[in-house]
Amino acid sequence: MNPGLAQKLIATHGSPLFAYDLDAVAARAADLRAALPADAGLYYSFKANPLPAIARELRLAGVQAEITSGGELHAACNAGFAPQDMVLGGPGKSGRLLQNALAQGVRTFSCESFTDVARLSTLAEAAGVEAQVLLRVNPAQAPDARLAMSGVESQFGFNEALLLAPGAAARLKLPGIRLCGVHVYFGTQTNSLVANTRAALETAERVVGALGFDCGVINAGGGFPWPYATSTPSSHLGGLRLEIETIWHNSPFHGRSRLCFESGRYLSASSGTLLTTVLDIKQSGSKTYVVLDTGIHHLGGMSGLGRIPRAAITLQNFTAQREGEDVVDIVGPLCSPLDSLARSQKISPVEVGDLLAVPNVGAYGLTASLLAFLSHETPAEVAFRRGEVVECWQLPCWHSPLAPAAKP
């Protein structure tokens, strides 16, 4: 993102604004493919950013869709994904969601419990179709992950012991479904992608051995890291392919199954820049507050889940570069003391009206924030390629009636 383009986008679409560089999306997809075995499958986790422009770019790069809701299914269809290139997962899939997905042509599902499988079986049989099921497993082995989703007590997946127990295979022999694979996702990883891939393959070997089905797919998850809202250098994936290929070639599944990975953050984060304007600069005692027209309702970093970023963010000033350094709290416009993006952060001096930019917010930005809190208008989302705008979107966040209001 350069200042000239930023000023042009703000003049047209207003501030704040999310801008996404589609060339960065394509570059990250190429980088990640180069770091994985040549024949590995790759899914995009729509939870990172369901914007159709980003998803469409990844589809064109040969990435498939990993979705968990009706909204993400709609976004995937909007981005041109064929139903056979989607897998629907999540720990709580309602009958309505499954029925809708089956009607749209989705046939592959990651199931997380016996209830989940039975509900899918009933609906698939009623629809006269066969659904393919990946069993999401919560392994007994603890992972090396910063945000663990498996290998610990968790709502995600079957506890491995349940699938290894006598009688499990009989409970999974149901009409309308066919077991086709195993899904293991340990969570956001730091430096143990290789070890966790090995653990996922070993888990699949135990589960398939116990249940006795033809395993065509092993989804080993991902958790490939990328910085959030800072210009911190990204993690290096060099050497990953050789190590994973060695593990894969030594697996009994090699040659008869497909090894797959999934990623959201790595594929989309680097594309996004949040453009924001300084509304006010206020002094209160010993503190200086820089008030922006954006906050945790746009850049919450999963603020609704207690993951509000307050350590530091990178702010690039696209209006002026000034000498000196100030220590400030960076806050947003919400009527809440929680609306803080950074505290006691050192920045170059800013003035009211300055246009600032926050990099690396293409993942877990707008849709992971407290979007509807205080009902502010949502920022425009603009996708561009080589400085030219390709698509513009806006996500509404206010109430619309489902039926005419009753007369008083």
mmCIF file of C-alpha atoms in Angstrom:
data_model
loop_
_atom_site.group_PDB
_atom_site.id
_atom_site.type_symbol
_atom_site.label_atom_id
_atom_site.label_comp_id
_atom_site.label_asym_id
_atom_site.label_seq_id
_atom_site.Cartn_x
_atom_site.Cartn_y
_atom_site.Cartn_z
ATOM 1 C CA MET A 1 0.000 0.000 0.000
ATOM 2 C CA ASN A 2 1.388 3.400 -0.982
ATOM 3 C CA PRO A 3 0.232 6.846 0.237
ATOM 4 C CA GLY A 4 -1.046 7.914 -3.173
ATOM 5 C CA LEU A 5 -3.357 4.928 -3.522
ATOM 6 C CA ALA A 6 -4.457 5.277 0.104
ATOM 7 C CA GLN A 7 -5.451 8.923 -0.382
ATOM 8 C CA LYS A 8 -7.338 8.041 -3.552
ATOM 9 C CA LEU A 9 -9.277 5.221 -1.839
ATOM 10 C CA ILE A 10 -10.195 7.382 1.157
ATOM 11 C CA ALA A 11 -11.346 10.225 -1.110
ATOM 12 C CA THR A 12 -13.673 7.814 -2.920
ATOM 13 C CA HIS A 13 -14.890 5.491 -0.172
ATOM 14 C CA GLY A 14 -14.345 7.384 3.074
ATOM 15 C CA SER A 15 -12.462 6.584 6.271
ATOM 16 C CA PRO A 16 -11.939 4.095 7.817
ATOM 17 C CA LEU A 17 -11.409 1.569 5.044
ATOM 18 C CA PHE A 18 -9.947 -1.903 4.573
ATOM 19 C CA ALA A 19 -7.830 -2.308 1.424
ATOM 20 C CA TYR A 20 -6.707 -5.717 0.187
ATOM 21 C CA ASP A 21 -3.872 -6.332 -2.270
ATOM 22 C CA LEU A 22 -4.866 -9.350 -4.370
ATOM 23 C CA ASP A 23 -1.310 -9.761 -5.627
ATOM 24 C CA ALA A 24 -0.271 -10.401 -2.009
ATOM 25 C CA VAL A 25 -2.962 -13.089 -1.722
ATOM 26 C CA ALA A 26 -1.648 -14.842 -4.832
ATOM 27 C CA ALA A 27 1.944 -14.530 -3.599
ATOM 28 C CA ARG A 28 1.146 -16.102 -0.209
ATOM 29 C CA ALA A 29 -0.674 -18.980 -1.920
ATOM 30 C CA ALA A 30 2.386 -19.613 -4.097
ATOM 31 C CA ASP A 31 4.714 -19.376 -1.081
ATOM 32 C CA LEU A 32 2.665 -21.838 0.950
ATOM 33 C CA ARG A 33 2.376 -24.312 -1.916
ATOM 34 C CA ALA A 34 6.146 -24.144 -2.340
ATOM 35 C CA ALA A 35 6.552 -25.009 1.358
ATOM 36 C CA LEU A 36 4.306 -28.091 1.190
ATOM 37 C CA PRO A 37 4.634 -31.396 -0.682
ATOM 38 C CA ALA A 38 3.954 -30.952 -4.376
ATOM 39 C CA ASP A 39 0.868 -33.181 -4.341
ATOM 40 C CA ALA A 40 -0.625 -31.774 -1.120
ATOM 41 C CA GLY A 41 -4.120 -30.296 -1.101
ATOM 42 C CA LEU A 42 -4.703 -26.849 0.382
ATOM 43 C CA TYR A 43 -7.901 -25.400 1.881
ATOM 44 C CA TYR A 44 -8.663 -21.773 2.673
ATOM 45 C CA SER A 45 -10.313 -21.306 6.082
ATOM 46 C CA PHE A 46 -13.033 -18.754 5.406
ATOM 47 C CA LYS A 47 -13.166 -17.792 9.086
ATOM 48 C CA ALA A 48 -9.992 -15.743 8.519
ATOM 49 C CA ASN A 49 -11.716 -13.492 5.978
ATOM 50 C CA PRO A 50 -14.784 -14.471 3.940
ATOM 51 C CA LEU A 51 -14.468 -11.543 1.505
ATOM 52 C CA PRO A 52 -15.337 -13.000 -1.927
ATOM 53 C CA ALA A 53 -12.542 -11.072 -3.666
ATOM 54 C CA ILE A 54 -9.892 -12.766 -1.522
ATOM 55 C CA ALA A 55 -11.571 -16.160 -1.770
ATOM 56 C CA ARG A 56 -11.851 -15.847 -5.550
ATOM 57 C CA GLU A 57 -8.133 -15.118 -5.844
ATOM 58 C CA LEU A 58 -7.355 -18.243 -3.841
ATOM 59 C CA ARG A 59 -9.743 -20.346 -5.927
ATOM 60 C CA LEU A 60 -7.875 -19.226 -9.036
ATOM 61 C CA ALA A 61 -4.663 -20.353 -7.290
ATOM 62 C CA GLY A 62 -6.120 -23.856 -6.906
ATOM 63 C CA VAL A 63 -7.049 -23.593 -3.218
ATOM 64 C CA GLN A 64 -10.261 -25.268 -1.991
ATOM 65 C CA ALA A 65 -12.790 -23.883 0.506
ATOM 66 C CA GLU A 66 -13.104 -24.823 4.194
ATOM 67 C CA ILE A 67 -16.374 -23.354 5.494
ATOM 68 C CA THR A 68 -18.346 -23.538 8.742
ATOM 69 C CA SER A 69 -21.585 -21.561 8.269
ATOM 70 C CA GLY A 70 -24.330 -20.590 5.871
ATOM 71 C CA GLY A 71 -22.717 -17.184 5.408
ATOM 72 C CA GLU A 72 -19.384 -18.740 4.494
ATOM 73 C CA LEU A 73 -21.174 -21.119 2.111
ATOM 74 C CA HIS A 74 -22.778 -18.074 0.458
ATOM 75 C CA ALA A 75 -19.377 -16.340 0.261
ATOM 76 C CA ALA A 76 -17.746 -19.440 -1.255
ATOM 77 C CA CYS A 77 -20.463 -19.690 -3.905
ATOM 78 C CA ASN A 78 -20.098 -15.943 -4.557
ATOM 79 C CA ALA A 79 -16.377 -16.495 -5.108
ATOM 80 C CA GLY A 80 -17.081 -19.205 -7.693
ATOM 81 C CA PHE A 81 -16.158 -22.319 -5.723
ATOM 82 C CA ALA A 82 -17.848 -25.460 -6.988
ATOM 83 C CA PRO A 83 -19.629 -27.482 -4.268
ATOM 84 C CA GLN A 84 -17.215 -30.397 -4.772
ATOM 85 C CA ASP A 85 -14.362 -28.057 -3.827
ATOM 86 C CA MET A 86 -15.827 -27.269 -0.398
ATOM 87 C CA VAL A 87 -15.657 -29.050 2.938
ATOM 88 C CA LEU A 88 -18.081 -28.010 5.674
ATOM 89 C CA GLY A 89 -16.889 -28.330 9.267
ATOM 90 C CA GLY A 90 -17.448 -26.888 12.723
ATOM 91 C CA PRO A 91 -18.417 -28.340 16.110
ATOM 92 C CA GLY A 92 -22.092 -27.365 16.004
ATOM 93 C CA LYS A 93 -23.741 -27.938 12.628
ATOM 94 C CA SER A 94 -27.507 -27.449 12.738
ATOM 95 C CA GLY A 95 -29.917 -29.460 10.650
ATOM 96 C CA ARG A 96 -30.803 -26.313 8.749
ATOM 97 C CA LEU A 97 -27.148 -25.674 7.856
ATOM 98 C CA LEU A 98 -26.563 -29.266 6.739
ATOM 99 C CA GLN A 99 -29.778 -29.349 4.731
ATOM 100 C CA ASN A 100 -28.856 -26.106 2.980
ATOM 101 C CA ALA A 101 -25.336 -27.343 2.206
ATOM 102 C CA LEU A 102 -26.605 -30.639 0.799
ATOM 103 C CA ALA A 103 -29.154 -28.780 -1.333
ATOM 104 C CA GLN A 104 -26.364 -26.561 -2.699
ATOM 105 C CA GLY A 105 -24.368 -29.650 -3.696
ATOM 106 C CA VAL A 106 -21.799 -29.828 -0.881
ATOM 107 C CA ARG A 107 -20.876 -33.467 -0.310
ATOM 108 C CA THR A 108 -17.838 -33.420 1.990
ATOM 109 C CA PHE A 109 -18.205 -32.756 5.702
ATOM 110 C CA SER A 110 -15.834 -32.775 8.666
ATOM 111 C CA CYS A 111 -17.848 -34.325 11.509
ATOM 112 C CA GLU A 112 -16.989 -33.905 15.177
ATOM 113 C CA SER A 113 -19.229 -36.286 17.136
ATOM 114 C CA PHE A 114 -21.527 -39.301 16.796
ATOM 115 C CA THR A 115 -24.480 -36.889 16.969
ATOM 116 C CA ASP A 116 -22.985 -34.817 14.161
ATOM 117 C CA VAL A 117 -22.559 -37.893 11.957
ATOM 118 C CA ALA A 118 -26.056 -39.201 12.736
ATOM 119 C CA ARG A 119 -27.681 -35.845 11.913
ATOM 120 C CA LEU A 120 -25.847 -35.716 8.578
ATOM 121 C CA SER A 121 -26.812 -39.336 7.864
ATOM 122 C CA THR A 122 -30.507 -38.626 8.393
ATOM 123 C CA LEU A 123 -30.507 -35.577 6.150
ATOM 124 C CA ALA A 124 -28.351 -37.106 3.412
ATOM 125 C CA GLU A 125 -30.556 -40.200 3.269
ATOM 126 C CA ALA A 126 -33.677 -38.015 3.096
ATOM 127 C CA ALA A 127 -32.105 -36.059 0.230
ATOM 128 C CA GLY A 128 -31.189 -39.269 -1.600
ATOM 129 C CA VAL A 129 -27.465 -38.458 -1.700
ATOM 130 C CA GLU A 130 -24.271 -39.817 -0.170
ATOM 131 C CA ALA A 131 -22.202 -37.511 2.022
ATOM 132 C CA GLN A 132 -18.483 -38.079 2.488
ATOM 133 C CA VAL A 133 -17.305 -37.747 6.090
ATOM 134 C CA LEU A 134 -13.921 -36.781 7.457
ATOM 135 C CA LEU A 135 -13.765 -37.653 11.144
ATOM 136 C CA ARG A 136 -12.295 -34.736 13.052
ATOM 137 C CA VAL A 137 -10.223 -36.234 15.835
ATOM 138 C CA ASN A 138 -9.072 -34.694 19.097
ATOM 139 C CA PRO A 139 -5.878 -36.729 19.607
ATOM 140 C CA ALA A 140 -4.706 -37.977 22.961
ATOM 141 C CA GLN A 141 -1.337 -36.345 22.260
ATOM 142 C CA ALA A 142 -0.936 -32.714 23.369
ATOM 143 C CA PRO A 143 0.112 -30.361 20.540
ATOM 144 C CA ASP A 144 2.771 -27.710 20.327
ATOM 145 C CA ALA A 145 0.445 -24.843 19.491
ATOM 146 C CA ARG A 146 -0.117 -21.326 20.781
ATOM 147 C CA LEU A 147 -3.922 -21.580 20.480
ATOM 148 C CA ALA A 148 -4.639 -25.294 20.932
ATOM 149 C CA MET A 149 -7.837 -26.731 19.436
ATOM 150 C CA SER A 150 -6.957 -30.433 19.710
ATOM 151 C CA GLY A 151 -4.827 -32.588 21.976
ATOM 152 C CA VAL A 152 -6.354 -30.851 25.009
ATOM 153 C CA GLU A 153 -9.801 -30.801 26.583
ATOM 154 C CA SER A 154 -11.802 -29.179 23.815
ATOM 155 C CA GLN A 155 -15.203 -28.933 22.128
ATOM 156 C CA PHE A 156 -13.516 -29.780 18.839
ATOM 157 C CA GLY A 157 -13.570 -33.256 17.347
ATOM 158 C CA PHE A 158 -14.080 -36.786 18.633
ATOM 159 C CA ASN A 159 -11.917 -37.654 21.595
ATOM 160 C CA GLU A 160 -9.609 -40.229 20.051
ATOM 161 C CA ALA A 161 -10.454 -42.807 22.733
ATOM 162 C CA LEU A 162 -14.102 -42.810 21.598
ATOM 163 C CA LEU A 163 -13.133 -43.825 18.072
ATOM 164 C CA LEU A 164 -10.719 -46.501 19.290
ATOM 165 C CA ALA A 165 -13.288 -48.052 21.647
ATOM 166 C CA PRO A 166 -15.170 -51.274 20.778
ATOM 167 C CA GLY A 167 -18.426 -50.557 19.006
ATOM 168 C CA ALA A 168 -17.345 -47.256 17.459
ATOM 169 C CA ALA A 169 -17.243 -48.669 13.920
ATOM 170 C CA ALA A 170 -20.795 -49.975 14.246
ATOM 171 C CA ARG A 171 -22.039 -46.552 15.379
ATOM 172 C CA LEU A 172 -20.582 -45.004 12.242
ATOM 173 C CA LYS A 173 -22.082 -47.474 9.753
ATOM 174 C CA LEU A 174 -25.066 -45.340 8.818
ATOM 175 C CA PRO A 175 -27.079 -44.825 5.628
ATOM 176 C CA GLY A 176 -26.380 -41.817 3.452
ATOM 177 C CA ILE A 177 -22.749 -41.380 4.512
ATOM 178 C CA ARG A 178 -19.329 -42.810 3.701
ATOM 179 C CA LEU A 179 -16.263 -42.376 5.875
ATOM 180 C CA CYS A 180 -13.542 -40.996 3.633
ATOM 181 C CA GLY A 181 -10.858 -39.425 5.809
ATOM 182 C CA VAL A 182 -9.466 -38.019 9.029
ATOM 183 C CA HIS A 183 -9.136 -34.367 10.049
ATOM 184 C CA VAL A 184 -6.734 -33.255 12.788
ATOM 185 C CA TYR A 185 -6.178 -29.567 13.497
ATOM 186 C CA PHE A 186 -3.960 -28.732 16.450
ATOM 187 C CA GLY A 187 -4.347 -24.930 16.315
ATOM 188 C CA THR A 188 -2.187 -21.873 15.701
ATOM 189 C CA GLN A 189 1.378 -23.151 15.541
ATOM 190 C CA THR A 190 4.719 -21.493 15.948
ATOM 191 C CA ASN A 191 7.650 -23.771 15.172
ATOM 192 C CA SER A 192 6.189 -27.284 15.257
ATOM 193 C CA LEU A 193 4.447 -27.691 11.924
ATOM 194 C CA VAL A 194 6.531 -30.739 11.140
ATOM 195 C CA ALA A 195 6.002 -32.434 14.509
ATOM 196 C CA ASN A 196 2.266 -31.773 14.420
ATOM 197 C CA THR A 197 1.981 -33.108 10.859
ATOM 198 C CA ARG A 198 3.668 -36.299 12.019
ATOM 199 C CA ALA A 199 1.275 -36.499 14.964
ATOM 200 C CA ALA A 200 -1.728 -36.006 12.669
ATOM 201 C CA LEU A 201 -0.618 -38.867 10.424
ATOM 202 C CA GLU A 202 -0.025 -41.129 13.407
ATOM 203 C CA THR A 203 -3.471 -40.274 14.752
ATOM 204 C CA ALA A 204 -5.039 -41.101 11.398
ATOM 205 C CA GLU A 205 -3.216 -44.439 11.354
ATOM 206 C CA ARG A 206 -4.631 -45.403 14.758
ATOM 207 C CA VAL A 207 -8.179 -44.298 13.931
ATOM 208 C CA VAL A 208 -8.308 -45.955 10.506
ATOM 209 C CA GLY A 209 -6.834 -49.124 11.968
ATOM 210 C CA ALA A 210 -9.555 -49.245 14.609
ATOM 211 C CA LEU A 211 -12.480 -48.368 12.350
ATOM 212 C CA GLY A 212 -11.363 -50.157 9.195
ATOM 213 C CA PHE A 213 -12.395 -47.774 6.424
ATOM 214 C CA ASP A 214 -10.715 -46.642 3.213
ATOM 215 C CA CYS A 215 -9.033 -43.333 4.092
ATOM 216 C CA GLY A 216 -8.738 -41.183 0.992
ATOM 217 C CA VAL A 217 -7.994 -37.861 2.695
ATOM 218 C CA ILE A 218 -5.940 -36.794 5.699
ATOM 219 C CA ASN A 219 -6.376 -33.139 6.620
ATOM 220 C CA ALA A 220 -3.391 -32.354 8.846
ATOM 221 C CA GLY A 221 -4.604 -28.833 9.622
ATOM 222 C CA GLY A 222 -2.163 -25.982 9.424
ATOM 223 C CA GLY A 223 -1.911 -22.990 11.716
ATOM 224 C CA PHE A 224 0.739 -21.314 9.561
ATOM 225 C CA PRO A 225 1.560 -18.065 11.400
ATOM 226 C CA TRP A 226 1.632 -14.470 10.171
ATOM 227 C CA PRO A 227 1.962 -11.182 12.147
ATOM 228 C CA TYR A 228 -1.223 -9.351 13.135
ATOM 229 C CA ALA A 229 -1.520 -5.577 12.731
ATOM 230 C CA THR A 230 2.235 -5.053 12.939
ATOM 231 C CA SER A 231 5.134 -4.941 10.498
ATOM 232 C CA THR A 232 6.922 -7.725 12.390
ATOM 233 C CA PRO A 233 8.712 -10.026 9.915
ATOM 234 C CA SER A 234 6.762 -13.145 8.981
ATOM 235 C CA SER A 235 7.812 -16.649 9.936
ATOM 236 C CA HIS A 236 10.161 -18.405 7.541
ATOM 237 C CA LEU A 237 8.812 -21.589 5.928
ATOM 238 C CA GLY A 238 12.067 -22.592 4.245
ATOM 239 C CA GLY A 239 12.952 -26.260 4.573
ATOM 240 C CA LEU A 240 9.409 -27.219 5.543
ATOM 241 C CA ARG A 241 8.657 -29.086 2.316
ATOM 242 C CA LEU A 242 11.583 -31.491 2.575
ATOM 243 C CA GLU A 243 10.820 -32.389 6.203
ATOM 244 C CA ILE A 244 7.097 -32.916 5.593
ATOM 245 C CA GLU A 245 7.747 -34.893 2.397
ATOM 246 C CA THR A 246 10.056 -37.225 4.346
ATOM 247 C CA ILE A 247 7.344 -37.855 6.939
ATOM 248 C CA TRP A 248 4.686 -38.271 4.264
ATOM 249 C CA HIS A 249 6.699 -40.706 2.147
ATOM 250 C CA ASN A 250 7.271 -42.864 5.232
ATOM 251 C CA SER A 251 3.571 -42.950 6.091
ATOM 252 C CA PRO A 252 1.520 -46.039 5.201
ATOM 253 C CA PHE A 253 -1.038 -43.680 3.664
ATOM 254 C CA HIS A 254 1.368 -42.385 1.033
ATOM 255 C CA GLY A 255 0.286 -43.438 -2.445
ATOM 256 C CA ARG A 256 -3.281 -44.268 -1.430
ATOM 257 C CA SER A 257 -4.453 -41.118 0.365
ATOM 258 C CA ARG A 258 -4.187 -37.384 -0.188
ATOM 259 C CA LEU A 259 -2.454 -35.238 2.413
ATOM 260 C CA CYS A 260 -4.132 -31.848 2.851
ATOM 261 C CA PHE A 261 -3.519 -28.694 4.871
ATOM 262 C CA GLU A 262 -5.624 -25.654 5.688
ATOM 263 C CA SER A 263 -4.740 -22.020 6.199
ATOM 264 C CA GLY A 264 -6.521 -18.750 6.738
ATOM 265 C CA ARG A 265 -4.149 -16.321 8.414
ATOM 266 C CA TYR A 266 -1.100 -17.042 6.254
ATOM 267 C CA LEU A 267 -3.018 -16.761 2.983
ATOM 268 C CA SER A 268 -4.929 -13.556 3.667
ATOM 269 C CA ALA A 269 -3.251 -11.522 6.435
ATOM 270 C CA SER A 270 -0.529 -9.815 4.401
ATOM 271 C CA SER A 271 -3.023 -8.515 1.840
ATOM 272 C CA GLY A 272 -4.918 -6.260 4.230
ATOM 273 C CA THR A 273 -4.284 -2.658 5.277
ATOM 274 C CA LEU A 274 -6.636 -0.688 7.525
ATOM 275 C CA LEU A 275 -6.705 3.007 6.620
ATOM 276 C CA THR A 276 -7.853 5.270 9.447
ATOM 277 C CA THR A 277 -7.981 8.980 10.248
ATOM 278 C CA VAL A 278 -6.971 10.754 13.466
ATOM 279 C CA LEU A 279 -10.128 12.370 14.879
ATOM 280 C CA ASP A 280 -8.727 13.860 18.051
ATOM 281 C CA ILE A 281 -5.690 14.095 20.319
ATOM 282 C CA LYS A 282 -6.565 14.450 23.989
ATOM 283 C CA GLN A 283 -4.556 14.949 27.156
ATOM 284 C CA SER A 284 -5.777 13.421 30.418
ATOM 285 C CA GLY A 285 -3.358 13.756 33.304
ATOM 286 C CA SER A 286 -0.091 12.165 32.279
ATOM 287 C CA LYS A 287 -1.630 10.318 29.327
ATOM 288 C CA THR A 288 -2.096 11.335 25.707
ATOM 289 C CA TYR A 289 -4.905 9.677 23.761
ATOM 290 C CA VAL A 290 -4.916 9.495 19.978
ATOM 291 C CA VAL A 291 -8.545 8.954 18.947
ATOM 292 C CA LEU A 292 -9.051 7.200 15.599
ATOM 293 C CA ASP A 293 -12.187 6.642 13.540
ATOM 294 C CA THR A 294 -11.606 2.898 13.919
ATOM 295 C CA GLY A 295 -11.340 0.677 16.963
ATOM 296 C CA ILE A 296 -12.113 -2.781 18.276
ATOM 297 C CA HIS A 297 -15.371 -2.845 16.287
ATOM 298 C CA HIS A 298 -13.208 -2.992 13.128
ATOM 299 C CA LEU A 299 -9.900 -4.338 14.400
ATOM 300 C CA GLY A 300 -10.820 -6.306 17.474
ATOM 301 C CA GLY A 301 -8.533 -9.264 16.910
ATOM 302 C CA MET A 302 -11.319 -11.522 18.120
ATOM 303 C CA SER A 303 -12.154 -8.996 20.825
ATOM 304 C CA GLY A 304 -15.401 -10.796 21.467
ATOM 305 C CA LEU A 305 -13.304 -13.780 22.515
ATOM 306 C CA GLY A 306 -11.139 -11.804 24.930
ATOM 307 C CA ARG A 307 -8.229 -11.425 22.508
ATOM 308 C CA ILE A 308 -8.079 -7.621 22.291
ATOM 309 C CA PRO A 309 -4.662 -6.497 20.968
ATOM 310 C CA ARG A 310 -3.188 -3.949 23.330
ATOM 311 C CA ALA A 311 0.546 -4.560 23.173
ATOM 312 C CA ALA A 312 1.448 -2.671 20.006
ATOM 313 C CA ILE A 313 0.295 -2.050 16.472
ATOM 314 C CA THR A 314 2.197 -0.545 13.571
ATOM 315 C CA LEU A 315 0.914 2.858 12.439
ATOM 316 C CA GLN A 316 2.281 4.236 9.172
ATOM 317 C CA ASN A 317 1.534 7.937 8.650
ATOM 318 C CA PHE A 318 0.523 8.543 5.029
ATOM 319 C CA THR A 319 0.027 12.300 5.584
ATOM 320 C CA ALA A 320 3.366 13.415 7.034
ATOM 321 C CA GLN A 321 6.580 12.142 8.596
ATOM 322 C CA ARG A 322 7.496 14.207 11.650
ATOM 323 C CA GLU A 323 10.579 14.249 13.824
ATOM 324 C CA GLY A 324 10.366 13.086 17.418
ATOM 325 C CA GLU A 325 8.556 10.453 19.400
ATOM 326 C CA ASP A 326 5.418 10.499 21.561
ATOM 327 C CA VAL A 327 4.087 7.907 23.991
ATOM 328 C CA VAL A 328 0.334 7.571 23.495
ATOM 329 C CA ASP A 329 -2.690 5.358 23.995
ATOM 330 C CA ILE A 330 -4.342 4.588 20.660
ATOM 331 C CA VAL A 331 -8.114 4.387 21.041
ATOM 332 C CA GLY A 332 -11.226 4.278 18.904
ATOM 333 C CA PRO A 333 -14.565 6.132 18.855
ATOM 334 C CA LEU A 334 -16.634 3.667 20.894
ATOM 335 C CA CYS A 335 -18.260 4.568 24.212
ATOM 336 C CA SER A 336 -16.252 1.965 26.105
ATOM 337 C CA PRO A 337 -12.874 2.033 27.877
ATOM 338 C CA LEU A 338 -12.180 -1.326 26.208
ATOM 339 C CA ASP A 339 -11.897 0.408 22.837
ATOM 340 C CA SER A 340 -8.120 0.503 22.911
ATOM 341 C CA LEU A 341 -5.840 -0.661 20.130
ATOM 342 C CA ALA A 342 -2.569 -0.013 21.962
ATOM 343 C CA ARG A 343 -1.423 1.442 25.278
ATOM 344 C CA SER A 344 1.696 3.461 26.041
ATOM 345 C CA GLN A 345 2.948 3.013 22.499
ATOM 346 C CA LYS A 346 5.812 5.031 21.058
ATOM 347 C CA ILE A 347 4.909 6.662 17.737
ATOM 348 C CA SER A 348 6.055 9.566 15.595
ATOM 349 C CA PRO A 349 3.969 12.690 16.287
ATOM 350 C CA VAL A 350 0.543 12.782 14.628
ATOM 351 C CA GLU A 351 -1.983 15.552 14.106
ATOM 352 C CA VAL A 352 -5.755 15.639 13.761
ATOM 353 C CA GLY A 353 -6.683 14.707 10.197
ATOM 354 C CA ASP A 354 -3.632 12.517 9.547
ATOM 355 C CA LEU A 355 -4.250 9.382 7.490
ATOM 356 C CA LEU A 356 -2.687 6.332 9.149
ATOM 357 C CA ALA A 357 -2.300 2.751 7.952
ATOM 358 C CA VAL A 358 -2.201 -0.527 9.904
ATOM 359 C CA PRO A 359 -0.603 -3.411 7.918
ATOM 360 C CA ASN A 360 -1.213 -7.169 8.005
ATOM 361 C CA VAL A 361 -4.910 -7.074 8.865
ATOM 362 C CA GLY A 362 -6.270 -9.208 6.022
ATOM 363 C CA ALA A 363 -7.048 -11.997 8.503
ATOM 364 C CA TYR A 364 -9.206 -11.758 11.631
ATOM 365 C CA GLY A 365 -9.936 -8.112 11.007
ATOM 366 C CA LEU A 366 -13.437 -6.846 10.315
ATOM 367 C CA THR A 367 -15.480 -10.048 10.681
ATOM 368 C CA ALA A 368 -13.592 -11.098 13.826
ATOM 369 C CA SER A 369 -14.396 -7.838 15.622
ATOM 370 C CA LEU A 370 -17.285 -6.352 17.608
ATOM 371 C CA LEU A 371 -18.769 -5.149 14.346
ATOM 372 C CA ALA A 372 -22.300 -4.341 15.518
ATOM 373 C CA PHE A 373 -21.364 -2.728 18.838
ATOM 374 C CA LEU A 374 -22.713 0.868 18.854
ATOM 375 C CA SER A 375 -24.013 0.390 15.293
ATOM 376 C CA HIS A 376 -21.376 2.438 13.517
ATOM 377 C CA GLU A 377 -21.417 2.249 9.734
ATOM 378 C CA THR A 378 -19.064 -0.473 8.592
ATOM 379 C CA PRO A 379 -16.003 0.500 6.562
ATOM 380 C CA ALA A 380 -15.806 -0.207 2.871
ATOM 381 C CA GLU A 381 -13.623 -3.135 1.826
ATOM 382 C CA VAL A 382 -11.720 -2.533 -1.394
ATOM 383 C CA ALA A 383 -9.729 -5.133 -3.311
ATOM 384 C CA PHE A 384 -7.051 -3.889 -5.686
ATOM 385 C CA ARG A 385 -4.396 -5.276 -7.996
ATOM 386 C CA ARG A 386 -1.332 -3.286 -9.047
ATOM 387 C CA GLY A 387 -2.920 -0.074 -7.825
ATOM 388 C CA GLU A 388 -6.236 -0.548 -9.652
ATOM 389 C CA VAL A 389 -9.465 -1.213 -7.747
ATOM 390 C CA VAL A 390 -11.033 -4.540 -8.684
ATOM 391 C CA GLU A 391 -13.980 -4.904 -6.289
ATOM 392 C CA CYS A 392 -15.671 -2.922 -3.509
ATOM 393 C CA TRP A 393 -17.800 -4.399 -0.715
ATOM 394 C CA GLN A 394 -19.561 -3.295 2.445
ATOM 395 C CA LEU A 395 -20.887 -5.562 5.200
ATOM 396 C CA PRO A 396 -24.100 -4.202 6.808
ATOM 397 C CA CYS A 397 -24.495 -4.444 10.583
ATOM 398 C CA TRP A 398 -27.860 -2.945 11.524
ATOM 399 C CA HIS A 399 -31.298 -4.460 11.993
ATOM 400 C CA SER A 400 -33.563 -5.185 9.050
ATOM 401 C CA PRO A 401 -37.119 -6.452 9.616
ATOM 402 C CA LEU A 402 -37.905 -10.058 8.766
ATOM 403 C CA ALA A 403 -41.594 -9.211 8.562
ATOM 404 C CA PRO A 404 -43.676 -6.031 8.601
ATOM 405 C CA ALA A 405 -43.765 -4.475 12.063
ATOM 406 C CA ALA A 406 -47.036 -4.823 13.972
ATOM 407 C CA LYS A 407 -49.072 -1.650 14.285
ATOM 408 C CA PRO A 408 -49.086 -0.163 17.819
#
